[in-house]
Coordinates of C-alpha atoms and ligand atoms in Angstrom, one line a residue:
Chain A
X6 CA -72.0 8.0 33.6
X7 CA -72.2 5.7 30.7
X8 CA -73.5 7.5 27.6
X9 CA -75.6 5.6 25.2
X10 CA -77.1 8.7 23.6
X11 CA -79.9 11.2 24.5
X12 CA -82.7 8.8 23.7
X13 CA -81.6 5.9 25.9
X14 CA -84.3 4.4 28.1
X15 CA -82.9 0.8 28.7
X16 CA -79.4 2.1 29.4
X17 CA -80.4 5.4 31.1
X18 CA -78.9 6.3 34.5
X19 CA -76.2 3.7 34.4
X20 CA -72.7 4.5 35.7
X21 CA -71.0 1.2 35.2
X22 CA -71.2 0.1 38.9
X23 CA -74.9 0.5 39.8
X24 CA -76.2 -2.9 38.6
X25 CA -77.3 -4.1 41.9
X26 CA -80.9 -4.6 43.1
X27 CA -81.0 -1.5 45.3
X28 CA -79.7 0.7 42.5
X29 CA -82.2 -0.8 40.1
X30 CA -85.1 -0.1 42.5
X31 CA -83.9 3.5 42.8
X32 CA -84.4 3.8 39.1
X33 CA -87.9 2.5 39.4
X34 CA -87.1 -1.1 38.9
X35 CA -89.5 -3.8 39.9
X36 CA -92.3 -1.2 40.2
X37 CA -94.0 -2.6 37.1
X38 CA -94.0 -6.1 38.6
X39 CA -95.2 -4.9 42.0
X40 CA -98.1 -3.1 40.4
X41 CA -99.1 -6.1 38.2
X42 CA -99.2 -8.4 41.2
X43 CA -100.9 -5.9 43.5
X44 CA -103.6 -5.0 41.0
X45 CA -103.9 -8.7 39.9
X46 CA -103.8 -7.5 36.2
X47 CA -105.1 -10.3 34.0
X48 CA -102.2 -11.9 32.0
X49 CA -104.0 -11.3 28.7
X50 CA -103.9 -7.5 29.5
X51 CA -100.1 -7.7 29.8
X52 CA -99.9 -9.4 26.5
X53 CA -102.2 -6.9 24.9
X54 CA -100.0 -4.0 26.2
X55 CA -96.9 -5.6 24.8
X56 CA -98.7 -6.1 21.4
X57 CA -99.7 -2.4 21.5
X58 CA -96.0 -1.4 22.0
X59 CA -95.0 -3.0 18.7
X60 CA -91.9 -4.5 20.5
X61 CA -90.2 -6.8 18.0
X62 CA -87.7 -9.4 18.9
X63 CA -84.2 -8.0 19.3
X64 CA -82.4 -11.3 18.6
X65 CA -82.5 -11.2 14.9
X66 CA -85.8 -12.2 13.3
X67 CA -87.8 -9.2 14.6
X68 CA -90.9 -11.2 15.4
X69 CA -93.6 -9.3 17.3
X70 CA -93.1 -10.2 21.0
X71 CA -96.7 -9.9 22.2
X72 CA -97.9 -12.2 19.4
X73 CA -95.2 -14.7 20.3
X74 CA -96.3 -14.8 23.9
X75 CA -99.9 -15.3 22.9
X76 CA -98.9 -18.6 21.3
X77 CA -98.2 -20.1 24.7
X78 CA -101.1 -22.5 25.5
X79 CA -103.0 -21.0 28.5
X80 CA -104.7 -24.2 29.8
X81 CA -101.6 -26.4 29.6
X82 CA -101.1 -28.0 33.0
X83 CA -97.6 -28.3 34.6
X84 CA -94.3 -26.8 33.6
X85 CA -93.9 -24.0 31.0
X86 CA -90.7 -22.2 30.3
X87 CA -89.5 -18.7 29.5
X88 CA -86.0 -18.7 28.0
X89 CA -83.7 -15.8 27.6
X90 CA -81.2 -15.9 24.8
X91 CA -77.9 -14.3 25.9
X92 CA -75.8 -16.4 23.6
X93 CA -74.8 -13.3 21.7
X94 CA -72.3 -14.5 19.1
X95 CA -73.3 -12.9 15.8
X96 CA -70.2 -11.1 14.7
X97 CA -70.7 -7.4 15.4
X98 CA -73.2 -7.8 18.2
X99 CA -72.1 -6.8 21.7
X100 CA -75.2 -5.2 23.2
X101 CA -76.5 -8.0 25.4
X102 CA -73.1 -8.0 27.2
X103 CA -73.7 -4.4 28.2
X104 CA -77.2 -5.1 29.4
X105 CA -76.1 -8.0 31.5
X106 CA -73.1 -6.1 32.8
X107 CA -74.8 -2.8 33.7
X108 CA -78.5 -3.6 34.0
X109 CA -79.1 -7.3 34.7
X110 CA -82.2 -6.7 36.9
X111 CA -84.1 -5.2 33.9
X112 CA -83.6 -8.6 32.2
X113 CA -84.7 -10.5 35.3
X114 CA -87.8 -8.3 35.8
X115 CA -88.7 -8.7 32.1
X116 CA -88.5 -12.5 32.4
X117 CA -90.7 -12.5 35.5
X118 CA -93.3 -10.3 33.8
X119 CA -93.2 -12.5 30.7
X120 CA -93.6 -15.6 32.9
X121 CA -96.6 -14.0 34.6
X122 CA -98.2 -13.1 31.2
X123 CA -97.7 -16.6 29.8
X124 CA -98.3 -18.6 33.0
X125 CA -94.7 -20.0 32.9
X126 CA -93.2 -21.8 35.9
X127 CA -89.5 -21.1 35.4
X128 CA -87.0 -19.2 33.3
X129 CA -83.5 -20.0 32.1
X130 CA -81.0 -17.4 30.9
X131 CA -78.5 -19.0 28.4
X132 CA -75.3 -16.9 28.8
X133 CA -72.5 -17.6 26.3
X134 CA -69.3 -18.9 27.9
X135 CA -67.0 -16.2 26.8
X136 CA -68.4 -13.7 29.3
X137 CA -68.0 -15.9 32.4
X138 CA -67.7 -13.0 34.8
X139 CA -71.2 -11.9 33.8
X140 CA -72.6 -15.4 34.2
X141 CA -71.4 -15.2 37.9
X142 CA -72.7 -11.7 38.2
X143 CA -76.1 -12.7 36.8
X144 CA -76.3 -15.5 39.4
X145 CA -75.7 -12.9 42.1
X146 CA -78.4 -10.7 40.7
X147 CA -80.9 -13.7 40.7
X148 CA -80.0 -14.3 44.3
X149 CA -80.7 -10.7 45.2
X150 CA -84.1 -10.8 43.5
X151 CA -84.9 -14.1 45.3
X152 CA -84.0 -12.7 48.7
X153 CA -86.2 -9.6 48.0
X154 CA -89.1 -11.9 47.2
X155 CA -89.3 -11.1 43.5
X156 CA -88.6 -14.8 42.7
X157 CA -89.6 -18.0 44.2
X158 CA -93.0 -19.2 45.6
X159 CA -95.9 -16.8 45.9
X160 CA -94.0 -13.8 44.7
X161 CA -94.7 -10.7 46.9
X162 CA -97.6 -12.5 48.5
X163 CA -99.4 -13.2 45.2
X164 CA -100.4 -16.6 43.9
X165 CA -97.7 -16.4 41.2
X166 CA -94.5 -18.5 41.6
X167 CA -91.5 -18.3 39.2
X168 CA -87.8 -19.1 39.3
X169 CA -85.0 -17.9 37.1
X170 CA -81.7 -19.8 36.6
X171 CA -78.6 -19.1 34.5
X172 CA -77.3 -21.8 32.1
X173 CA -73.7 -21.5 30.6
X174 CA -72.9 -21.8 26.9
X175 CA -69.4 -22.9 26.0
X176 CA -68.5 -21.8 22.5
X177 CA -71.0 -22.7 19.9
X178 CA -72.6 -19.9 17.8
X179 CA -75.4 -22.3 16.7
X180 CA -76.8 -22.3 20.2
X181 CA -78.1 -18.8 19.5
X182 CA -80.6 -20.5 17.3
X183 CA -83.5 -21.0 19.6
X184 CA -84.1 -24.7 19.2
X185 CA -80.3 -25.4 19.2
X186 CA -80.3 -23.5 22.5
X187 CA -83.1 -25.6 23.9
X188 CA -81.2 -28.8 23.0
X189 CA -78.1 -27.3 24.7
X190 CA -80.0 -26.6 27.9
X191 CA -81.2 -30.3 27.8
X192 CA -77.5 -31.2 27.9
X193 CA -77.0 -32.2 24.3
X194 CA -75.2 -31.0 21.2
X195 CA -76.8 -27.7 20.2
X196 CA -78.2 -28.9 16.9
X197 CA -81.4 -27.1 15.9
X198 CA -84.7 -29.0 15.7
X199 CA -86.9 -29.4 12.8
X200 CA -89.9 -27.0 13.0
X201 CA -92.8 -27.3 13.4
X202 CA -93.5 -28.1 16.2
X203 CA -92.5 -24.7 17.4
X204 CA -91.2 -24.1 21.0
X205 CA -94.6 -22.7 22.1
X206 CA -96.1 -26.2 21.8
X207 CA -92.9 -28.4 22.1
X208 CA -90.0 -26.6 23.7
X209 CA -87.7 -27.2 26.6
X210 CA -88.2 -30.8 27.9
X211 CA -91.1 -30.9 25.5
X212 CA -93.0 -28.3 27.4
X213 CA -94.5 -25.0 26.0
X214 CA -91.6 -22.6 25.8
X215 CA -90.9 -19.0 24.6
X216 CA -87.4 -17.9 23.7
X217 CA -86.7 -14.2 23.6
X218 CA -83.5 -12.1 23.3
X219 CA -82.0 -10.4 26.3
X220 CA -82.8 -6.9 25.0
X221 CA -86.4 -7.9 24.3
X222 CA -86.9 -8.9 27.9
X223 CA -85.1 -5.7 29.1
X224 CA -87.7 -3.6 27.3
X225 CA -90.7 -5.2 29.0
X226 CA -90.5 -3.4 32.4
X227 CA -90.4 0.0 30.7
X228 CA -93.4 -0.9 28.6
X229 CA -95.4 -2.0 31.6
X230 CA -94.5 1.1 33.5
X231 CA -95.1 3.7 30.8
X232 CA -97.6 1.9 28.6
X233 CA -97.5 0.3 25.2
X234 CA -98.4 3.6 23.5
X235 CA -95.5 5.4 25.0
X236 CA -93.0 2.8 23.8
X237 CA -94.6 2.7 20.3
X238 CA -94.4 6.4 20.0
X239 CA -90.6 6.4 20.7
X240 CA -90.3 4.6 17.4
X241 CA -92.4 4.1 14.3
X242 CA -95.6 2.2 13.6
X243 CA -94.8 -1.5 13.6
X244 CA -91.3 -0.6 14.9
X245 CA -91.9 0.4 18.5
X246 CA -89.3 1.8 21.0
X247 CA -85.6 2.3 21.1
X248 CA -83.0 -0.2 20.0
X249 CA -79.4 -0.8 21.0
X250 CA -77.1 -0.7 18.0
X251 CA -73.5 -2.1 18.2
X252 CA -71.5 0.0 15.8
X253 CA -68.2 -1.6 14.9
X254 CA -65.5 -1.4 12.3
X255 CA -64.1 1.7 10.8
X256 CA -65.7 4.4 13.0
X257 CA -64.0 6.7 15.4
X258 CA -65.9 5.4 18.5
X259 CA -67.0 1.8 18.2
X260 CA -69.6 1.1 20.8
X261 CA -73.2 0.6 21.7
X262 CA -75.7 3.3 21.0
X263 CA -79.4 3.3 22.0
X264 CA -81.6 5.3 19.6
X265 CA -85.2 5.5 18.6
X266 CA -86.2 3.1 15.8
X267 CA -86.4 5.2 12.7
X268 CA -83.3 7.3 13.5
X269 CA -81.4 8.0 10.2
X270 CA -78.3 5.9 9.8
X271 CA -76.3 9.1 9.2
X272 CA -77.2 10.2 12.7
X273 CA -76.1 6.9 14.3
X274 CA -72.9 7.1 12.4
X275 CA -72.3 10.6 13.7
X276 CA -72.9 9.4 17.3
X277 CA -70.2 6.8 16.7
X278 CA -67.8 9.6 15.7
X279 CA -68.2 9.1 12.0
X280 CA -65.7 7.2 9.8
X281 CA -62.1 7.4 10.7
X282 CA -60.3 10.7 9.9
X283 CA -60.4 11.6 6.2
X284 CA -61.8 8.2 5.1
X285 CA -64.9 7.8 2.9
X286 CA -67.6 5.4 3.9
X287 CA -67.7 2.4 1.5
X288 CA -70.2 -0.2 2.8
X289 CA -72.2 -1.2 5.9
X290 CA -73.7 -4.5 7.1
X291 CA -76.6 -3.1 9.1
X292 CA -77.8 -6.1 11.1
X293 CA -75.0 -8.4 12.0
X294 CA -72.8 -10.6 9.9
X295 CA -75.7 -12.8 8.6
X296 CA -77.4 -9.9 6.8
X297 CA -76.7 -8.6 3.3
X298 CA -74.2 -5.8 2.9
X299 CA -75.3 -2.4 1.5
X300 CA -73.2 0.3 -0.3
X301 CA -72.6 3.6 1.4
X302 CA -75.1 5.7 -0.6
X303 CA -78.0 3.3 0.1
X304 CA -77.2 3.3 3.8
X305 CA -76.9 7.0 4.0
X306 CA -80.4 7.3 2.7
X307 CA -81.8 4.7 5.1
X308 CA -83.4 4.9 8.6
X309 CA -82.6 2.4 11.3
X310 CA -85.8 0.5 11.7
X311 CA -86.9 -3.0 10.7
X312 CA -89.1 -1.9 7.7
X313 CA -86.8 0.8 6.3
X314 CA -83.8 -1.5 6.3
X315 CA -85.8 -4.3 4.7
X316 CA -86.9 -1.9 2.0
X317 CA -83.2 -0.9 1.4
X318 CA -82.4 -4.6 0.8
X319 CA -81.0 -5.9 4.0
X320 CA -82.3 -6.6 7.5
X321 CA -82.0 -5.0 10.9
X322 CA -81.2 -8.4 12.5
X323 CA -79.5 -8.1 15.8
X324 CA -78.7 -4.4 15.4
X325 CA -75.0 -4.9 14.7
X326 CA -73.8 -2.2 12.4
X327 CA -70.5 -3.1 10.7
X328 CA -69.0 -0.1 9.1
X329 CA -66.3 -0.4 6.3
X330 CA -64.5 2.6 4.8
X331 CA -62.8 2.9 1.5
X332 CA -59.6 1.1 2.6
X333 CA -61.6 -2.2 2.9
X334 CA -61.0 -5.0 0.5
X335 CA -64.4 -6.6 0.1
X336 CA -62.9 -10.0 -0.9
X337 CA -60.9 -10.1 2.4
X338 CA -64.1 -9.0 4.3
X339 CA -66.1 -11.8 2.8
X340 CA -63.3 -14.2 3.4
X341 CA -63.5 -13.4 7.2
X342 CA -67.3 -13.9 7.2
X343 CA -67.2 -17.1 5.3
X344 CA -64.6 -18.5 7.6
X345 CA -66.9 -17.9 10.5
X346 CA -69.9 -19.8 9.0
X347 CA -67.6 -22.6 8.0
X348 CA -66.3 -22.9 11.5
X349 CA -69.7 -22.6 13.2
X350 CA -71.9 -24.8 11.0
X351 CA -73.2 -27.5 13.3
X352 CA -72.8 -30.2 10.7
X353 CA -76.3 -31.5 10.8
X354 CA -77.5 -30.6 7.3
X355 CA -75.4 -31.6 4.3
X356 CA -75.9 -28.4 2.2
X357 CA -74.6 -26.2 5.1
X358 CA -71.9 -28.5 6.4
X359 CA -70.4 -29.0 2.9
X360 CA -71.5 -25.7 1.4
X361 CA -69.9 -23.4 4.0
X362 CA -66.6 -25.2 3.5
X363 CA -66.9 -24.7 -0.3
X364 CA -67.7 -21.0 0.2
X365 CA -64.7 -20.4 2.5
X366 CA -62.3 -22.3 0.3
X367 CA -63.3 -20.5 -2.9
X368 CA -63.4 -17.0 -1.4
X369 CA -60.1 -17.8 0.3
X370 CA -58.4 -18.7 -2.9
X371 CA -59.7 -15.6 -4.6
X372 CA -58.4 -13.5 -1.8
X373 CA -55.0 -15.1 -1.9
X374 CA -54.6 -14.7 -5.7
X375 CA -55.4 -18.2 -6.8
X376 CA -59.0 -17.6 -8.0
X377 CA -60.3 -19.2 -11.2
X378 CA -62.4 -17.8 -13.9
X379 CA -65.4 -20.0 -13.0
X380 CA -65.3 -19.2 -9.3
X381 CA -67.9 -16.5 -9.2
X382 CA -70.5 -18.7 -10.8
X383 CA -69.4 -21.4 -8.4
X384 CA -70.1 -19.1 -5.4
X385 CA -73.5 -18.2 -6.7
X386 CA -74.3 -21.9 -7.3
X387 CA -73.1 -23.0 -3.9
X388 CA -75.0 -20.2 -2.1
X389 CA -78.2 -21.1 -4.0
X390 CA -77.8 -24.7 -2.9
X391 CA -77.5 -23.8 0.7
X392 CA -80.1 -21.0 1.2
X393 CA -83.6 -22.4 2.1
X394 CA -82.4 -26.0 2.2
X395 CA -81.4 -26.4 5.8
X396 CA -83.2 -27.0 9.1
X397 CA -82.2 -23.6 10.6
X398 CA -81.3 -20.2 9.2
X399 CA -77.5 -20.6 9.6
X400 CA -77.4 -21.8 6.0
X401 CA -79.1 -18.6 4.8
X402 CA -76.8 -16.6 7.1
X403 CA -73.8 -18.1 5.3
X404 CA -75.3 -17.6 1.8
X405 CA -76.9 -14.2 2.0
X406 CA -73.6 -12.3 2.6
X407 CA -72.0 -14.0 -0.3
X408 CA -74.8 -13.1 -2.7
X409 CA -74.8 -9.5 -1.5
X410 CA -71.1 -9.0 -1.7
X411 CA -71.1 -10.3 -5.3
X412 CA -74.1 -8.2 -6.2
X413 CA -72.6 -4.9 -5.0
X414 CA -68.9 -5.4 -5.2
X415 CA -68.5 -8.0 -8.0
X416 CA -65.8 -5.9 -9.8
X417 CA -63.4 -6.4 -6.8
X418 CA -63.7 -10.1 -7.0
X419 CA -63.2 -10.1 -10.7
X420 CA -60.1 -7.9 -10.3
X421 CA -58.7 -10.3 -7.8
X422 CA -59.2 -13.2 -10.2
X423 CA -58.1 -11.6 -13.4
X424 CA -55.1 -9.6 -12.1
X425 CA -54.1 -11.6 -9.1
X426 CA -54.0 -8.4 -7.2
X427 CA -56.3 -6.2 -5.1
X428 CA -58.1 -3.2 -6.3
X429 CA -58.0 -1.6 -2.9
X430 CA -54.6 -2.4 -1.4
X431 CA -52.1 -3.8 -3.8
X432 CA -50.7 -7.3 -4.4
X433 CA -52.5 -10.2 -2.9
X434 CA -49.4 -11.8 -1.6
X435 CA -49.7 -9.5 1.4
X436 CA -53.1 -10.1 3.1
X437 CA -54.9 -7.0 4.3
X438 CA -55.1 -6.2 7.9
X439 CA -52.8 -8.9 9.3
X440 CA -51.8 -12.3 8.1
X441 CA -53.9 -14.0 10.8
X442 CA -56.5 -16.2 9.4
X443 CA -55.1 -16.0 5.9
X444 CA -53.7 -19.4 6.2
X445 CA -55.5 -22.6 5.5
X446 CA -56.3 -25.0 8.3
X447 CA -54.2 -28.2 7.6
X448 CA -57.1 -30.4 6.5
X449 CA -58.3 -27.7 4.1
X450 CA -54.9 -27.0 2.5
X451 CA -55.1 -30.4 1.1
X452 CA -58.6 -30.0 -0.2
X453 CA -58.1 -26.6 -1.8
Chain B
X18 CA -62.1 -38.3 40.7
X19 CA -63.1 -34.6 41.2
X20 CA -62.5 -32.6 44.4
X21 CA -65.3 -32.2 47.0
X22 CA -65.3 -28.5 46.1
X23 CA -65.9 -29.3 42.4
X24 CA -68.6 -31.8 43.3
X25 CA -70.3 -29.1 45.4
X26 CA -70.3 -26.7 42.4
X27 CA -71.7 -29.4 40.2
X28 CA -74.5 -30.2 42.7
X29 CA -75.4 -26.5 42.7
X30 CA -75.8 -26.7 38.9
X31 CA -77.9 -29.9 39.1
X32 CA -80.3 -28.2 41.4
X33 CA -81.3 -25.7 38.7
X34 CA -83.1 -28.4 36.6
X35 CA -86.0 -30.7 37.1
X36 CA -84.9 -33.8 39.0
X37 CA -85.4 -36.1 36.0
X38 CA -83.2 -33.8 33.8
X39 CA -79.8 -34.0 35.6
X40 CA -78.2 -34.2 32.1
X41 CA -78.9 -30.5 31.7
X42 CA -76.0 -29.9 34.1
X43 CA -73.5 -31.6 31.9
X44 CA -72.1 -28.4 30.3
X45 CA -71.5 -26.8 33.7
X46 CA -70.1 -30.0 35.1
X47 CA -67.6 -30.3 32.3
X48 CA -66.6 -26.6 32.9
X49 CA -66.0 -27.3 36.5
X50 CA -64.1 -30.5 35.7
X51 CA -61.9 -28.6 33.2
X52 CA -61.3 -25.8 35.7
X53 CA -59.9 -28.4 38.1
X54 CA -58.0 -30.7 35.7
X55 CA -57.0 -28.2 33.0
X56 CA -58.4 -30.5 30.3
X57 CA -61.0 -33.3 29.8
X58 CA -59.4 -36.7 29.8
X59 CA -61.6 -39.7 29.0
X60 CA -61.5 -40.7 32.6
X61 CA -62.7 -37.3 33.6
X62 CA -65.6 -37.4 31.2
X63 CA -66.5 -40.9 32.2
X64 CA -66.7 -39.8 35.8
X65 CA -69.0 -36.9 34.9
X66 CA -71.1 -39.3 32.9
X67 CA -71.4 -41.6 35.9
X68 CA -72.1 -38.7 38.2
X69 CA -75.0 -37.5 36.1
X70 CA -76.3 -40.9 35.1
X71 CA -75.5 -40.4 31.4
X72 CA -74.0 -42.7 28.8
X73 CA -70.3 -41.8 28.4
X74 CA -70.7 -41.3 24.7
X75 CA -73.4 -38.6 25.3
X76 CA -70.8 -36.7 27.4
X77 CA -68.1 -37.1 24.7
X78 CA -70.5 -35.7 22.2
X79 CA -71.1 -32.6 24.3
X80 CA -67.4 -32.1 25.0
X81 CA -66.5 -32.3 21.4
X82 CA -69.3 -30.1 20.1
X83 CA -68.5 -27.0 22.1
X84 CA -65.3 -25.2 21.2
X85 CA -64.1 -24.1 24.6
X86 CA -63.6 -27.6 26.1
X87 CA -59.9 -28.8 25.9
X88 CA -59.9 -32.3 24.7
X89 CA -56.2 -32.5 25.0
X90 CA -53.7 -30.9 27.4
X91 CA -53.3 -27.2 26.6
X92 CA -50.6 -24.7 27.7
X93 CA -50.8 -23.2 31.1
X94 CA -52.5 -20.2 29.5
X95 CA -54.8 -20.6 26.6
X96 CA -55.1 -17.3 24.7
X97 CA -58.0 -17.0 22.3
X98 CA -58.2 -14.1 19.8
X99 CA -61.4 -13.2 18.0
X100 CA -60.6 -13.0 14.2
X101 CA -64.1 -12.3 12.9
X102 CA -64.7 -9.4 10.5
X103 CA -65.7 -6.7 12.9
X104 CA -62.8 -7.3 15.2
X105 CA -60.6 -7.7 12.1
X106 CA -61.5 -4.2 10.9
X107 CA -60.5 -2.9 14.3
X108 CA -57.0 -4.4 14.3
X109 CA -57.5 -7.9 15.9
X110 CA -55.8 -9.7 13.0
X111 CA -52.7 -7.5 13.5
X112 CA -53.0 -8.3 17.2
X113 CA -53.0 -12.0 16.4
X114 CA -49.9 -11.5 14.2
X115 CA -48.2 -9.8 17.1
X116 CA -49.0 -12.6 19.5
X117 CA -47.8 -15.2 16.9
X118 CA -44.5 -13.3 16.5
X119 CA -44.0 -12.8 20.3
X120 CA -44.8 -16.4 21.1
X121 CA -43.3 -18.0 18.0
X122 CA -46.3 -20.2 17.5
X123 CA -49.2 -20.4 15.0
X124 CA -52.9 -20.8 15.9
X125 CA -53.5 -24.1 17.5
X126 CA -50.0 -24.5 18.8
X127 CA -48.4 -24.4 22.2
X128 CA -45.1 -22.8 23.1
X129 CA -42.1 -25.1 23.8
X130 CA -42.1 -24.2 27.5
X131 CA -45.7 -25.3 27.8
X132 CA -46.7 -21.8 28.9
X133 CA -49.0 -20.6 26.1
X134 CA -51.5 -22.0 23.6
X135 CA -52.7 -19.7 20.9
X136 CA -56.2 -20.2 19.5
X137 CA -58.2 -18.6 16.8
X138 CA -61.6 -17.7 18.3
X139 CA -65.0 -16.6 16.9
X140 CA -67.2 -13.7 18.0
X141 CA -67.2 -13.3 21.8
X142 CA -69.9 -10.6 21.9
X143 CA -67.4 -7.9 22.7
X144 CA -66.8 -6.6 19.1
X145 CA -66.7 -2.9 19.9
X146 CA -63.9 -3.5 22.3
X147 CA -61.6 -5.2 19.8
X148 CA -59.0 -6.6 19.8
X149 CA -60.3 -9.1 22.4
X150 CA -58.3 -11.8 24.0
X151 CA -59.7 -14.5 26.2
X152 CA -57.4 -16.1 28.8
X153 CA -58.2 -19.7 29.8
X154 CA -61.8 -19.2 28.6
X155 CA -62.9 -17.1 31.6
X156 CA -61.0 -13.8 31.7
X157 CA -61.7 -11.4 28.9
X158 CA -59.2 -8.6 28.0
X159 CA -60.4 -5.9 25.6
X160 CA -58.9 -3.0 23.6
X161 CA -55.7 -5.1 23.3
X162 CA -53.1 -2.8 21.7
X163 CA -49.6 -4.4 21.1
X164 CA -48.4 -2.7 24.2
X165 CA -51.2 -4.1 26.3
X166 CA -50.6 -7.6 24.8
X167 CA -46.9 -7.4 25.8
X168 CA -47.9 -6.3 29.3
X169 CA -50.4 -9.2 29.5
X170 CA -47.7 -11.8 28.4
X171 CA -45.2 -10.4 30.9
X172 CA -47.8 -10.5 33.7
X173 CA -48.8 -14.1 32.9
X174 CA -45.1 -15.2 32.7
X175 CA -44.5 -13.8 36.1
X176 CA -47.3 -15.7 37.8
Ligands
FMN15 C1 -77.6 -19.2 13.5 C2 -78.5 -18.4 14.4 C3 -77.9 -17.7 15.5 C4 -78.7 -16.9 16.3 N1 -78.1 -16.3 17.4 C5 -78.9 -15.6 18.2 C6 -78.3 -15.0 19.4 O1 -77.1 -15.0 19.6 N2 -79.1 -14.2 20.2 C7 -80.5 -14.1 20.0 O2 -81.2 -13.5 20.8 N3 -81.1 -14.7 18.9 C8 -80.3 -15.4 18.0 N4 -80.9 -16.0 17.0 C9 -82.4 -15.9 16.8 C10 -83.1 -16.9 17.7 O3 -83.3 -18.1 16.9 C11 -84.5 -16.4 18.1 O4 -85.2 -16.0 16.9 C12 -84.5 -15.3 19.1 O5 -83.7 -15.6 20.2 C13 -85.9 -15.0 19.5 O6 -85.9 -13.9 20.4 P1 -86.6 -12.5 20.0 O7 -87.9 -12.8 19.4 O8 -86.7 -11.8 21.2 O9 -85.7 -11.9 19.0 C14 -80.1 -16.8 16.1 C15 -80.7 -17.5 15.0 C16 -79.9 -18.2 14.1 C17 -80.5 -18.9 13.0
FES16 S1 -66.5 -10.0 16.2 FE1 -64.9 -10.3 17.6 S2 -65.9 -10.3 19.5 FE2 -67.5 -10.1 18.0

């Protein structure tokens, strides 16, 4: 048995091999869909139930799912789309992989129910290229569902028709952004669109479209089977249900854990085996690499739900909890983060394309003992000139970590610059945790 | 230009999208083409463009935007290591150092015998299972200790 913790509902009853249709049906799968269609439940009632559950988007922004579905125009004739975002590429996040690997039919059933609720005609699941085996497995799962009559024309003898297809990503973080993702399905570069119009009015091929995260869809069948209230009561008001947290970094047992929203961080940390033997907790990024870092004492007093983490000064984001113990050099940590955003900026907006390069180069030179007195002011300035000035939120995602690292751990950066050495682990000439990545790409070595 | 089997695979992808949106299959078609040829030469991309009724430049744009397409010949085995922060905290940077030392190449280089290309990768959505190494884009290996890395290299060399 796979163990995601005692509160697991999405990942309950999984043994690593029972992902197939027959297994899913044994766990009560597709019952919710059967019942909806047999009772001819009005679509508005489905949306009302999801609203009641206080299910919020699990992809990063935490937008209320029922409300998002209600934006889909009801009277629109012709094609409408439901898109699943399995592009999971936010450093620290590895939960959608487990969902697709061990429970893919929960995602398919969630997409079908969402399609029914919004009057959509087809769904696409955008699966990032690095998990190719799961792309193929998902196609198999779709085929199983089609053969059983859960997909296709007149599903289970009803008047509702719906198809689901898988679409492959191939190495671009930006395609996780929902409009970049839609461009990518259309066979173009995955550069985000200017909003408004939002996807609900102008989405895939210009048709009304809703994009939801894999885990969001996976929660829908449970909500329809057990009711919105039951889901809400697992969590907290405005923060319904359980959530998969990917706990990584300096913990004894990195992995995915499913807990009720509102669970204290300390409890989640304990489930992951606590920090490595004898080491003190130093800092945590609670919601994926794009969110602000928080010091240990703040995190230890925080509960894991959207509103509590926001109050503590960060965001729950995708639920990726990156744990750093006292051996972590925060300059090196930020250098790794900044490299990622520099590599993954799509190049469309000047502040992001140029700014992410500046952030990386400056943090890198501080890390490698070549920092200048004016560098911290420069980092602040560059971050401020990116945040809020780009088409999509990747700019903010690059800038927010920088601001938060400087806010909470400024002294480590100052020490690097003044003493050309590291407060945590000695001389800078020897980069922490491996030399990899501590080199400049050739084009940048010249610029730096 | 591509084998009948590859064309069958591409046709299956085209069927997923509305008839007037064949272009949606371009990512999958380039993946299929790369599987067959090892990398995407201009002629290969031109063929895909013609097959999907796209302007060649629109295909080049896609091929150069997404990181996993090979725009030049790569080694027989392309090894991509995730070096992002979460993986780094769990030892992936040391794993990358180990691979560099064993292969005698840096990121972005290919061994003299043409066997291995080493690449620095970004998050692959498998962070808790670090260190993660992707072989030829499609086969993921996780929890890669130095011993497992050595075993992987030995196995690939024997093939
Ligand atoms: C740069 C960037 C990357 C993103 N990556 C993902 C991702 O990998 N998966 C995801 O579900 N959402 C991602 N998002 C959020 C999506 O834009 C979108 O909000 C989400 O898929 C909506 O689904 P939800 O409401 O169910 O969360 C990303 C956003 C940005 C700005
Ligand atoms: S950070 Fe390395 S796989 Fe996610």
